[in-house]
Coordinates of C-alpha atoms in Angstrom, one line a residue:
Chain A
X151 CA 3.0 14.0 -30.7
X152 CA 3.0 10.2 -30.5
X153 CA 0.5 10.4 -27.7
X154 CA -2.6 9.7 -29.5
X155 CA -1.3 6.5 -31.2
X156 CA -2.3 4.2 -28.3
X157 CA -5.5 6.0 -27.4
X158 CA -6.7 5.4 -30.9
X159 CA -7.0 1.7 -30.1
X160 CA -10.5 2.3 -29.0
X161 CA -11.4 4.2 -32.2
X162 CA -14.6 2.8 -33.7
X163 CA -15.4 3.4 -37.4
X164 CA -18.2 2.1 -39.5
X165 CA -17.5 -0.2 -42.4
X166 CA -17.2 1.6 -45.6
X167 CA -16.4 0.6 -49.3
X168 CA -13.4 -1.1 -50.7
X169 CA -13.5 -3.9 -48.2
X170 CA -11.8 -7.2 -48.9
X171 CA -13.7 -9.7 -46.8
X172 CA -11.3 -12.5 -47.7
X173 CA -8.5 -10.7 -46.0
X174 CA -9.6 -11.9 -42.6
X175 CA -9.3 -15.5 -43.7
X176 CA -5.7 -15.8 -44.9
X177 CA -2.2 -14.3 -44.8
X178 CA -1.9 -10.9 -46.3
X179 CA 1.3 -9.9 -48.0
X180 CA 3.7 -7.8 -46.0
X181 CA 2.7 -4.2 -45.4
X182 CA 3.5 -1.3 -43.3
X183 CA 1.1 1.0 -41.5
X184 CA 3.7 3.2 -40.1
X185 CA 4.2 5.0 -43.5
X186 CA 6.0 8.1 -42.5
X187 CA 6.2 11.6 -43.7
X188 CA 9.5 10.5 -45.2
X189 CA 8.5 7.3 -47.0
X190 CA 10.5 4.4 -48.2
X191 CA 12.1 2.8 -51.2
X192 CA 9.4 0.6 -52.6
X193 CA 11.7 -2.2 -53.6
X194 CA 12.6 -2.8 -50.0
X195 CA 9.1 -2.5 -48.7
X196 CA 8.7 -6.3 -48.9
X197 CA 10.9 -6.6 -45.9
X198 CA 8.4 -4.8 -43.6
X199 CA 6.6 -7.4 -41.5
X200 CA 3.0 -7.0 -40.6
X201 CA 0.3 -9.6 -41.1
X202 CA -3.4 -10.3 -40.5
X203 CA -4.0 -13.9 -39.5
X204 CA -7.6 -14.8 -38.7
X205 CA -8.6 -11.5 -37.2
X206 CA -5.3 -10.6 -35.5
X207 CA -2.9 -7.9 -36.8
X208 CA 0.7 -8.6 -35.9
X209 CA 3.9 -6.7 -36.4
X210 CA 5.3 -10.1 -37.4
X211 CA 3.7 -13.2 -38.9
X212 CA 2.2 -15.2 -36.0
X213 CA 0.7 -18.2 -37.7
X214 CA 2.0 -21.4 -36.1
X215 CA 3.8 -22.8 -39.1
X216 CA 6.1 -19.8 -39.6
X217 CA 6.8 -19.2 -36.0
X218 CA 10.0 -21.1 -35.8
X219 CA 11.3 -19.7 -39.1
X220 CA 10.4 -16.2 -38.0
X221 CA 12.4 -16.4 -34.8
X222 CA 15.6 -16.6 -36.7
X223 CA 14.7 -14.6 -39.8
X224 CA 13.0 -11.4 -38.7
X225 CA 15.6 -8.8 -38.4
X226 CA 13.8 -6.2 -36.3
X227 CA 12.1 -8.1 -33.5
X228 CA 13.3 -11.7 -33.3
X229 CA 11.2 -13.7 -30.9
X230 CA 8.5 -11.2 -30.3
X231 CA 5.1 -10.6 -31.7
X232 CA 2.6 -7.9 -30.7
X233 CA -0.9 -8.6 -31.9
X234 CA -4.1 -6.5 -32.0
X235 CA -7.6 -7.9 -32.6
X236 CA -9.1 -6.8 -35.8
X237 CA -12.9 -7.1 -36.1
X238 CA -13.3 -5.8 -39.7
X239 CA -10.9 -4.7 -42.3
X240 CA -12.2 -1.3 -43.5
X241 CA -9.8 -0.7 -46.4
X242 CA -7.2 -2.8 -48.2
X243 CA -5.5 -1.8 -51.4
X244 CA -2.0 -1.8 -52.9
X245 CA -0.5 1.5 -53.6
X246 CA 2.7 2.0 -55.7
X247 CA 4.7 1.7 -52.5
X248 CA 3.0 -0.5 -50.0
X249 CA -0.1 -2.3 -49.0
X250 CA -2.4 0.0 -47.1
X251 CA -4.9 -1.4 -44.6
X252 CA -7.3 0.3 -42.3
X253 CA -8.6 -1.6 -39.3
X254 CA -11.0 -0.7 -36.6
X255 CA -7.9 -1.0 -34.4
X256 CA -5.0 0.8 -35.9
X257 CA -1.7 2.5 -35.4
X258 CA -0.8 5.3 -37.7
X259 CA 2.3 7.3 -38.3
X260 CA 3.3 10.7 -39.7
X261 CA 1.6 10.5 -43.1
X262 CA -1.8 10.6 -41.5
X263 CA -1.7 14.2 -40.6
X264 CA -1.4 13.7 -36.8
X265 CA 2.0 15.4 -36.6
X266 CA 0.7 18.3 -38.7
X267 CA -2.3 18.7 -36.4
X268 CA 0.1 19.0 -33.4
X269 CA 2.4 21.5 -35.1
X270 CA -0.6 23.7 -35.8
X271 CA -0.9 24.5 -32.1
X272 CA 2.1 26.7 -32.5
X273 CA 1.1 30.2 -33.8
X274 CA 4.7 31.0 -34.3
X275 CA 4.9 28.5 -37.2
X276 CA 4.4 30.2 -40.6
X277 CA 4.9 27.4 -43.1
X278 CA 4.7 23.7 -42.8
X279 CA 6.0 21.5 -45.7
X280 CA 5.3 17.9 -45.6
X281 CA 6.8 15.4 -48.0
X282 CA 5.0 12.0 -48.2
X283 CA 5.9 9.5 -51.0
X284 CA 2.6 7.7 -50.8
X285 CA -0.6 9.7 -51.6
X286 CA -2.8 6.8 -50.6
X287 CA -1.8 7.1 -47.0
X288 CA -3.1 10.7 -47.0
X289 CA -6.3 9.8 -48.8
X290 CA -7.0 6.9 -46.5
X291 CA -6.4 9.0 -43.4
X292 CA -8.7 11.7 -44.7
X293 CA -11.5 9.1 -45.3
X294 CA -11.1 7.0 -42.1
X295 CA -9.3 9.2 -39.6
X296 CA -10.6 12.8 -40.0
X297 CA -9.5 13.6 -36.5
X298 CA -5.9 13.1 -37.6
X299 CA -6.2 14.3 -41.2
X300 CA -7.5 17.6 -40.0
X301 CA -3.8 18.5 -39.8
X302 CA -3.8 18.9 -43.6
X303 CA -6.6 21.5 -43.4
X304 CA -4.3 24.1 -41.9
X305 CA -3.6 26.8 -44.4
X306 CA 0.1 26.8 -43.5
X307 CA 0.5 23.2 -44.7
X308 CA 2.1 22.6 -48.1
X309 CA 1.9 19.0 -49.2
X310 CA 4.6 17.5 -51.4
X311 CA 4.0 14.0 -52.7
X312 CA 7.3 12.5 -53.5
X313 CA 10.6 11.0 -52.4
X314 CA 11.9 12.8 -49.2
X315 CA 15.6 12.2 -50.2
X316 CA 15.1 14.0 -53.5
X317 CA 12.9 16.7 -51.8
X318 CA 15.6 17.5 -49.2
X319 CA 18.4 17.5 -51.8
X320 CA 16.7 20.4 -53.6
X321 CA 15.9 22.5 -50.6
X322 CA 17.8 25.8 -50.3
X323 CA 20.5 25.8 -47.6
X324 CA 19.2 27.0 -44.2
X325 CA 15.6 27.1 -45.2
X326 CA 14.0 25.4 -42.2
X327 CA 13.9 26.1 -38.4
X328 CA 12.8 22.5 -37.6
X329 CA 12.6 19.1 -39.4
X330 CA 10.6 16.1 -38.0
X331 CA 11.4 12.7 -39.5
X332 CA 8.9 10.0 -38.9
X333 CA 10.4 7.1 -40.9
X334 CA 10.0 3.4 -40.8
X335 CA 12.4 0.9 -39.2
X336 CA 15.8 0.7 -40.8
X337 CA 17.1 -2.8 -40.4
X338 CA 17.1 -4.4 -43.8
X339 CA 14.1 -2.3 -44.5
X340 CA 13.1 0.6 -46.7
X341 CA 14.4 3.3 -44.4
X342 CA 18.0 2.2 -44.4
X343 CA 19.0 5.3 -46.4
X344 CA 17.3 7.5 -43.8
X345 CA 19.7 6.5 -41.0
X346 CA 22.9 6.9 -43.0
X347 CA 25.2 9.9 -43.0
X348 CA 24.4 11.4 -46.4
X349 CA 20.7 11.9 -45.4
X350 CA 21.6 13.5 -42.1
X351 CA 24.0 15.8 -43.9
X352 CA 21.3 16.9 -46.2
X353 CA 18.9 17.5 -43.3
X354 CA 21.5 19.6 -41.4
X355 CA 22.2 21.6 -44.6
X356 CA 18.5 22.4 -44.9
X357 CA 18.4 23.8 -41.4
X358 CA 19.3 27.3 -40.3
X359 CA 22.1 27.8 -37.7
X360 CA 20.5 26.7 -34.4
X361 CA 17.8 24.8 -36.3
X362 CA 16.5 21.5 -34.8
X363 CA 15.9 18.0 -36.1
X364 CA 13.6 15.4 -34.4
X365 CA 14.2 12.0 -35.8
X366 CA 12.4 8.8 -34.7
X367 CA 15.1 6.5 -33.2
X368 CA 14.0 3.0 -32.2
X369 CA 13.4 1.3 -28.9
X370 CA 16.0 1.5 -26.1
X371 CA 14.9 -2.0 -25.1
X372 CA 15.6 -3.6 -28.4
X373 CA 18.0 -1.7 -30.6
X374 CA 20.7 0.2 -28.7
X375 CA 23.2 -0.7 -31.4
X376 CA 21.1 1.2 -34.0
X377 CA 20.7 4.1 -31.6
X378 CA 24.4 4.2 -31.1
X379 CA 24.9 4.2 -34.9
X380 CA 22.5 7.1 -35.4
X381 CA 23.7 9.2 -32.5
X382 CA 27.3 8.6 -33.6
X383 CA 26.5 9.9 -37.1
X384 CA 24.5 12.9 -35.8
X385 CA 27.3 13.9 -33.4
X386 CA 29.6 14.3 -36.4
X387 CA 27.1 16.4 -38.3
X388 CA 25.1 18.4 -35.7
X389 CA 27.5 20.6 -33.9
X390 CA 24.9 22.3 -31.6
X391 CA 23.8 19.4 -29.5
X392 CA 22.5 15.8 -29.8
X393 CA 20.1 14.2 -27.3
X394 CA 18.2 11.0 -27.0
X395 CA 14.7 10.9 -25.5
X396 CA 11.9 8.3 -25.4
X397 CA 8.3 7.8 -24.5
X398 CA 5.7 5.1 -24.0
X399 CA 3.7 3.9 -27.0
X400 CA 1.7 0.9 -26.0
X401 CA 1.2 -0.4 -29.6
X402 CA 4.9 -0.4 -30.6
X403 CA 7.2 -3.4 -30.0
X404 CA 8.6 -3.2 -26.5
X405 CA 6.1 -0.3 -25.7
X406 CA 8.5 2.6 -26.3
X407 CA 9.8 4.8 -29.1
X408 CA 12.8 6.9 -29.0
X409 CA 13.8 10.2 -30.6
X410 CA 17.1 11.8 -31.5
X411 CA 17.0 15.6 -31.0
X412 CA 19.7 17.5 -32.7
X413 CA 20.6 21.2 -33.3
X414 CA 22.9 22.7 -35.8
X415 CA 25.7 25.1 -34.8
X416 CA 24.3 28.5 -33.9
X417 CA 22.1 29.9 -31.2
X418 CA 22.0 27.2 -28.5
X419 CA 18.9 25.1 -28.1
X420 CA 17.8 23.9 -24.6
X421 CA 15.8 20.8 -25.6
X422 CA 14.9 19.9 -22.0
X423 CA 13.4 23.3 -21.2
X424 CA 11.3 24.6 -24.1
X425 CA 11.0 28.4 -24.3
X426 CA 7.3 28.0 -24.7
X427 CA 5.9 25.4 -22.3
X428 CA 3.3 23.4 -24.2
X429 CA 0.6 24.3 -21.7
X430 CA 1.0 28.0 -22.5
X431 CA 1.0 27.9 -26.3
X432 CA -1.0 30.8 -27.6
X433 CA -2.3 28.6 -30.4
X434 CA -3.6 25.9 -28.1
X435 CA -6.6 27.9 -27.1
X436 CA -7.8 28.1 -30.7
X437 CA -7.1 24.5 -31.2
X438 CA -10.3 23.1 -29.6
X439 CA -8.5 19.9 -28.8
X440 CA -6.9 19.1 -25.4
X441 CA -3.6 17.4 -25.3
X442 CA -4.1 13.8 -24.0
X443 CA -0.5 12.6 -23.5
X444 CA 2.0 15.5 -23.8
X445 CA 2.7 18.1 -21.1
X446 CA 5.7 19.7 -19.6
X447 CA 6.1 16.9 -17.1
X448 CA 6.1 14.3 -19.8
X449 CA 8.5 16.4 -21.9
X450 CA 11.1 16.5 -19.1
X451 CA 10.6 12.8 -18.2
X452 CA 11.4 11.8 -21.8
X453 CA 15.0 12.7 -21.3
X454 CA 15.5 10.3 -18.3
X455 CA 17.6 7.4 -19.5
X456 CA 18.3 4.1 -17.7
X457 CA 21.9 3.3 -16.9
X458 CA 22.0 0.4 -19.4
X459 CA 21.2 2.9 -22.2
X460 CA 24.1 5.1 -21.2
X461 CA 26.3 2.1 -21.0
X462 CA 25.3 0.5 -24.3
X463 CA 25.1 3.8 -26.3
X464 CA 28.6 4.8 -25.5
X465 CA 28.5 8.1 -27.3
X466 CA 25.7 9.5 -25.2
X467 CA 26.7 12.2 -22.7
Chain B
X239 CA 13.1 -2.9 -9.1
X240 CA 11.2 -3.9 -12.2
X241 CA 14.1 -3.0 -14.4
X242 CA 15.6 -6.4 -14.9
X243 CA 12.4 -8.0 -16.1
X244 CA 12.9 -7.1 -19.7
X245 CA 16.6 -7.5 -19.8
X246 CA 16.2 -11.1 -18.7
X247 CA 14.7 -11.9 -22.0
X248 CA 18.1 -12.8 -23.3
X249 CA 18.7 -15.2 -20.4
X250 CA 20.0 -18.5 -21.7
X251 CA 19.6 -21.6 -19.5
X252 CA 20.3 -25.2 -20.3
X253 CA 17.6 -27.8 -20.4
X254 CA 17.2 -29.6 -17.1
X255 CA 14.9 -32.3 -15.7
X256 CA 11.1 -32.3 -15.3
X257 CA 10.5 -31.3 -18.9
X258 CA 7.3 -32.0 -20.5
X259 CA 8.2 -32.2 -24.2
X260 CA 4.6 -32.3 -25.3
X261 CA 3.9 -28.9 -24.0
X262 CA 5.4 -27.2 -27.0
X263 CA 2.8 -29.0 -29.2
X264 CA -0.5 -28.1 -27.7
X265 CA -2.4 -25.7 -25.5
X266 CA -1.3 -25.7 -21.9
X267 CA -3.9 -25.0 -19.2
X268 CA -4.0 -21.4 -17.8
X269 CA -1.0 -20.4 -15.7
X270 CA 0.5 -17.3 -14.3
X271 CA 4.2 -16.6 -14.3
X272 CA 3.8 -13.3 -12.4
X273 CA 3.2 -15.1 -9.1
X274 CA 3.8 -12.4 -6.6
X275 CA 5.2 -12.1 -3.1
X276 CA 1.5 -11.9 -2.1
X277 CA 0.1 -14.8 -4.0
X278 CA -3.5 -15.7 -5.1
X279 CA -6.6 -17.7 -4.2
X280 CA -6.0 -21.0 -6.0
X281 CA -9.7 -21.4 -6.9
X282 CA -9.5 -18.2 -9.0
X283 CA -6.2 -19.0 -10.6
X284 CA -8.0 -20.6 -13.6
X285 CA -8.9 -17.1 -14.8
X286 CA -5.2 -16.1 -15.3
X287 CA -4.5 -16.2 -19.1
X288 CA -1.1 -17.3 -20.3
X289 CA -0.6 -20.0 -23.0
X290 CA 2.1 -21.7 -25.0
X291 CA 1.0 -22.4 -28.6
X292 CA 3.6 -24.0 -30.8
X293 CA 6.6 -22.3 -29.4
X294 CA 5.1 -18.9 -28.5
X295 CA 4.3 -17.8 -25.0
X296 CA 1.3 -15.4 -24.9
X297 CA -0.3 -13.4 -22.1
X298 CA -3.5 -14.6 -23.9
X299 CA -4.5 -17.5 -26.0
X300 CA -3.4 -16.7 -29.5
X301 CA -4.3 -19.8 -31.5
X302 CA -6.5 -18.9 -34.4
X303 CA -9.6 -20.8 -33.4
X304 CA -10.0 -19.1 -30.1
X305 CA -9.0 -15.6 -31.2
X306 CA -12.5 -14.3 -31.8
X307 CA -13.9 -15.8 -28.6
X308 CA -11.0 -14.3 -26.7
X309 CA -11.6 -10.8 -27.9
X310 CA -14.9 -10.7 -26.1
X311 CA -14.1 -13.0 -23.2
X312 CA -10.7 -12.0 -21.7
X313 CA -11.3 -9.5 -19.0
X314 CA -7.8 -8.0 -18.7
X315 CA -6.6 -7.3 -22.2
X316 CA -9.4 -7.6 -24.7
X317 CA -8.1 -7.5 -28.3
X318 CA -4.5 -7.6 -27.5
X319 CA -1.8 -10.4 -27.4
X320 CA 1.8 -10.1 -26.6
X321 CA 3.8 -13.1 -27.6
X322 CA 7.4 -14.2 -26.9
X323 CA 9.2 -16.9 -28.8
X324 CA 10.0 -20.0 -26.7
X325 CA 12.7 -22.3 -27.9
X326 CA 12.5 -24.9 -25.1
X327 CA 10.4 -25.4 -22.1
X328 CA 12.8 -26.0 -19.2
X329 CA 10.3 -26.7 -16.4
X330 CA 6.6 -27.4 -16.3
X331 CA 4.8 -28.7 -13.2
X332 CA 1.6 -28.0 -11.4
X333 CA 1.9 -26.7 -7.9
X334 CA -1.0 -26.5 -5.5
X335 CA -1.7 -23.0 -6.7
X336 CA -0.8 -22.6 -10.3
X337 CA 1.0 -24.1 -13.3
X338 CA 4.7 -23.1 -13.2
X339 CA 6.7 -22.9 -16.4
X340 CA 10.2 -21.9 -17.1
X341 CA 11.2 -20.9 -20.6
X342 CA 14.5 -19.8 -22.1
X343 CA 12.6 -16.5 -22.6
X344 CA 10.8 -15.5 -19.4
X345 CA 9.2 -12.8 -17.3
X346 CA 9.3 -13.2 -13.5
X347 CA 7.8 -11.3 -10.7
X348 CA 8.3 -10.8 -7.0
X349 CA 8.4 -14.4 -5.8
X350 CA 11.6 -15.0 -7.7
X351 CA 13.8 -13.1 -5.3
X352 CA 14.5 -10.1 -7.6
X353 CA 12.8 -7.6 -5.3
X354 CA 14.7 -9.0 -2.3
X355 CA 17.9 -8.7 -4.2
X356 CA 17.2 -5.0 -4.8
X357 CA 16.2 -4.3 -1.2
X358 CA 19.5 -5.7 -0.1
X359 CA 21.3 -2.7 -1.5
X360 CA 20.0 -0.8 1.5
X361 CA 22.3 -1.2 4.5
X362 CA 19.6 0.6 6.6
X363 CA 17.3 -2.4 6.2
X364 CA 17.5 -4.7 9.2
X365 CA 14.8 -7.3 8.5
X366 CA 13.0 -8.4 5.3
X367 CA 10.0 -10.6 5.6
X368 CA 8.6 -12.1 2.4
X369 CA 5.3 -13.9 2.2
X370 CA 4.9 -16.2 -0.8
X371 CA 2.0 -18.7 -1.0
X372 CA 3.7 -20.9 -3.6
X373 CA 7.0 -22.5 -2.6
X374 CA 7.4 -23.9 -6.1
X375 CA 8.0 -20.4 -7.5
X376 CA 10.9 -20.0 -5.1
X377 CA 12.4 -23.4 -5.8
X378 CA 12.1 -22.9 -9.6
X379 CA 13.7 -19.5 -9.3
X380 CA 16.6 -20.9 -7.2
X381 CA 17.2 -23.6 -9.8
X382 CA 16.8 -21.6 -13.1
X383 CA 17.4 -18.0 -12.1
X384 CA 20.2 -17.9 -9.5
X385 CA 20.9 -14.2 -10.4
X386 CA 17.4 -13.3 -9.1
X387 CA 17.1 -15.9 -6.3
X388 CA 20.3 -14.6 -4.8
X389 CA 18.0 -12.2 -3.0
X390 CA 16.9 -15.1 -0.7
X391 CA 20.5 -15.6 0.4
X392 CA 20.6 -12.3 2.4
X393 CA 20.7 -13.1 6.1
X394 CA 18.1 -10.4 6.8
X395 CA 15.5 -12.2 4.7
X396 CA 12.9 -14.3 6.5
X397 CA 10.7 -16.4 4.2
X398 CA 7.1 -17.1 5.1
X399 CA 5.4 -19.6 2.8
X400 CA 1.7 -18.9 3.2
X401 CA -1.3 -16.8 2.4
X402 CA -0.4 -13.1 2.5
X403 CA -3.9 -12.0 3.7
X404 CA -3.6 -14.3 6.7
X405 CA 0.0 -13.3 7.3
X406 CA -0.8 -9.6 7.3
X407 CA -3.8 -10.1 9.6
X408 CA -1.5 -11.5 12.3
X409 CA 1.2 -8.9 12.1
X410 CA 1.5 -6.6 15.2
X411 CA 0.3 -3.1 14.5
X412 CA 3.0 -0.7 13.2
X413 CA 5.6 -3.4 12.7
X414 CA 6.9 -2.4 9.3
X415 CA 8.5 0.7 7.8
X416 CA 7.7 -0.4 4.3
X417 CA 5.6 -3.0 2.4
X418 CA 5.9 -3.9 -1.2
X419 CA 3.0 -5.7 -2.8
X420 CA 3.7 -7.4 -6.2
X421 CA 0.4 -9.1 -6.8
X422 CA -1.2 -10.5 -10.0
X423 CA -3.9 -8.7 -12.0
X424 CA -7.2 -8.2 -10.2
X425 CA -10.0 -8.3 -12.8
X426 CA -12.0 -11.4 -12.2
X427 CA -8.6 -12.9 -11.1
X428 CA -7.0 -14.3 -8.0
X429 CA -5.9 -10.9 -6.7
X430 CA -9.3 -9.4 -6.5
X431 CA -9.1 -9.5 -2.7
X432 CA -5.8 -7.6 -2.8
X433 CA -7.3 -4.5 -4.4
X434 CA -10.2 -4.1 -2.0
X435 CA -10.5 -2.0 1.1
X436 CA -10.0 -4.6 3.8
X437 CA -6.6 -5.6 2.5
X438 CA -5.4 -2.1 2.3
X439 CA -6.6 -1.4 5.8
X440 CA -4.6 -4.4 7.1
X441 CA -1.5 -3.1 5.2
X442 CA -1.9 0.4 6.7
X443 CA -2.3 -1.1 10.2
X444 CA 0.9 -3.2 9.8
X445 CA 2.8 0.0 9.0
X446 CA 4.3 2.4 11.5
X447 CA 3.2 6.1 11.4
X448 CA 4.9 7.6 8.2
X449 CA 5.4 4.1 6.9
X450 CA 5.2 3.5 3.1
X451 CA 3.4 1.1 0.8
X452 CA 4.4 0.3 -2.8
X453 CA 1.6 -1.6 -4.6
X454 CA 1.7 -2.7 -8.2
X455 CA -1.1 -0.8 -9.9
X456 CA -1.9 -1.7 -13.5
X457 CA -1.2 0.1 -16.8
X458 CA -2.3 3.7 -17.4
X459 CA -3.0 2.8 -21.0
X460 CA -5.4 0.0 -20.3
X461 CA -7.0 0.2 -16.8
X462 CA -7.5 3.7 -15.6
X463 CA -10.8 2.6 -14.0
X464 CA -8.9 0.1 -11.8
X465 CA -6.3 2.7 -11.0
X466 CA -9.1 5.1 -10.0
X467 CA -10.6 2.4 -7.7
X468 CA -7.3 1.6 -6.0
X469 CA -6.3 5.2 -5.5
X470 CA -9.7 6.1 -4.2
X471 CA -9.6 3.3 -1.6
X472 CA -6.0 4.2 -0.6
X473 CA -6.8 7.9 -0.2
X474 CA -9.4 6.9 2.4
X475 CA -7.0 4.8 4.3
X476 CA -3.5 6.4 3.9
X477 CA -3.6 9.8 5.4
X478 CA 0.0 10.7 4.7
X479 CA 0.0 10.8 0.9
X480 CA -1.0 8.8 -2.1
X481 CA 0.9 9.0 -5.5
X482 CA 0.8 7.2 -8.8
X483 CA 3.9 6.4 -10.8
X484 CA 4.8 4.2 -13.7
X485 CA 7.6 2.8 -15.7
X486 CA 8.4 1.0 -18.9
X487 CA 8.4 -2.8 -18.8
X488 CA 8.7 -4.1 -22.4
X489 CA 7.2 -7.5 -21.7
X490 CA 4.0 -6.4 -20.0
X491 CA 0.8 -5.7 -21.9
X492 CA 1.0 -2.0 -23.2
X493 CA 4.6 -1.8 -22.2
X494 CA 4.2 -0.2 -18.8
X495 CA 3.4 -1.0 -15.2
X496 CA 2.1 1.4 -12.6
X497 CA 2.6 1.7 -8.8
X498 CA 0.7 3.3 -6.1
X499 CA 2.9 4.8 -3.4
X500 CA 1.2 5.6 -0.1
X501 CA 2.3 6.8 3.3
X502 CA 0.5 6.5 6.6
X503 CA -0.1 9.5 8.8
X504 CA 3.1 10.6 10.6
X505 CA 6.4 12.0 9.6
X506 CA 5.9 13.2 6.0
X507 CA 7.4 11.2 3.1
X508 CA 8.7 12.9 0.0
X509 CA 8.3 10.1 -2.6
X510 CA 9.6 12.2 -5.5
X511 CA 12.9 13.1 -3.8
X512 CA 14.4 10.1 -1.8
X513 CA 16.5 11.0 1.2
X514 CA 19.1 8.5 -0.1
X515 CA 19.6 8.8 -3.8
X516 CA 20.0 5.4 -5.3
X517 CA 23.4 6.2 -6.7
X518 CA 24.7 7.0 -3.2
X519 CA 23.5 4.0 -1.3
X520 CA 26.2 2.7 1.0
X521 CA 25.1 -0.9 0.5
X522 CA 25.4 -0.6 -3.3
X523 CA 29.2 -0.7 -3.3
X524 CA 29.1 -4.1 -1.6
X525 CA 26.4 -5.3 -3.9
X526 CA 28.7 -6.2 -6.8
X527 CA 25.9 -5.6 -9.2
X528 CA 25.3 -2.4 -11.2
X529 CA 21.8 -1.1 -11.6
X530 CA 20.7 -1.4 -15.2
X531 CA 17.4 0.4 -15.2
X532 CA 16.9 2.5 -12.1
X533 CA 18.6 5.7 -11.2
X534 CA 17.6 9.1 -9.8
X535 CA 16.5 10.4 -13.2
X536 CA 14.3 7.4 -13.8
X537 CA 12.8 7.7 -10.3
X538 CA 11.7 11.3 -10.9
X539 CA 10.5 10.6 -14.4
X540 CA 8.2 7.9 -13.0
X541 CA 6.0 10.5 -11.5
X542 CA 5.3 12.3 -14.7
X543 CA 1.7 11.6 -15.8
X544 CA 0.0 12.4 -19.1
X545 CA -3.1 14.7 -19.0
X546 CA -5.4 11.8 -19.9
X547 CA -4.4 9.9 -16.7
X548 CA -5.2 12.9 -14.6
X549 CA -8.5 13.3 -16.4
X550 CA -9.6 9.7 -16.1
X551 CA -8.2 9.1 -12.6
X552 CA -10.2 11.9 -11.1
X553 CA -9.0 11.5 -7.6
X554 CA -5.3 12.1 -8.5
X555 CA -4.0 15.5 -7.4

């Protein structure tokens, strides 16, 4: 479901309203484009590092005078910057939770509707709840990225604008078959709460026996200690199975993103071999949109782990 | 064999001789750290883009004043910069072919001995020729990266310093069982000759029937047109089989590198299922060095291709 992220690099949009021309000239305060379906504590949002300096969008500040300081200070990617050229800023506004920007070159996360769009391939799905704290992310996606936001048009989708932790707390036990968490990065950032035991306990409680969780889980190249922490917590809570998988995302630091896949105690789930191979989904024919990145081959390959990951993430089988 | 590239990011070396202190303060002329076993035409080297600006090493110029120009001008990665923090420059000198730099944070390619080191796991290998045009790459690797350069110490290794095209031209027909080409990027760059038909014809001629070629072949995210060109040429020349595979390399643009794997007409080669799984190599026990990235799982996963690659690289099976 992450597959379109990189391909959208070539996305060309026309300039449209609400443009802050000055923003190409100077530092813009910290922001986070990867606003997830489960969005963050606004007080911590200031720790999220993304900047536009003279036409380049970076996951860290890249202006010369802060480079040295950054090397020591940035908790997520010390010593590394990934920059994308930005020709025009199409949208820039401060929501209650974060600064939202739209570029002609952009990476977008769960709140944009892309995950919903992919779920809608599955005819077997009857209801899709999405909880997004920041309505501006949805509005911006609808305006600038209709190809992603089309996910919201599915009649099975029910949008809940609010805090995901609160939302999950109030869900009846065993309500869901599957939960997908697309949160931001946890180190000293807004999503810290979302990688701790109480949140995973709430997720497990909201799942039926044999229900599954897919949780974004960092880069194996950069953060095996965080992966270890998350898997260790999940293994205590999810008594069905816990797996780690990863895939290539060219616009993320180190070029990969990982996932933790868990199932609750109950009917066993074979994550490596889906019952319905993605190429044979009955809903896909009506979807009028070919898959660009994901197929059965790529699904299986996602579970291949280098020896160093198994060594550093000791709790992995 | 690429697996250590990213892991070497953390490599710490002490400062040592031949240091140009000024080089952290200003633009350094174009250089290329990925000097391969088959090295480039020096006249074209100026097109290779790598810069240090105020403590950051980038695959493209990232100083503000050239950002806009770069977006349009750089042929390999328009609109993208990947930067690594550089604390000290340990070595900087101009060889006959390129500017060679050693940082505390570094990516190194084939000329450093790393590929040799990995080949030496195979007891079945009797002779390893390496052709490197630029002796400075080897000297620098020996001095600063002894863990990679140890590959040169194997008594089966024969080093040839010279032009790979000339070297291959003079090789007796059918001499080699396998050839590994780790060249630089071809677009308007020094390695253009190495992606064209005459070079592949010479490589095929130097291989025995059923011999194999492994050739570095770009990123599937960025350059499917180049991959298409190379595979199309190879399919005309290599009548055994032609495959495309890829793997994650966090320090390369877009986070991946691809390979073309070809075999000449003769005994069939099953690239996906090696006769000797890497975990069972008899030479590995004597190697005193665990594999960090490569294993049988990762080998198989390398052949999984997203639908967009099969669509854009039309000649792929």
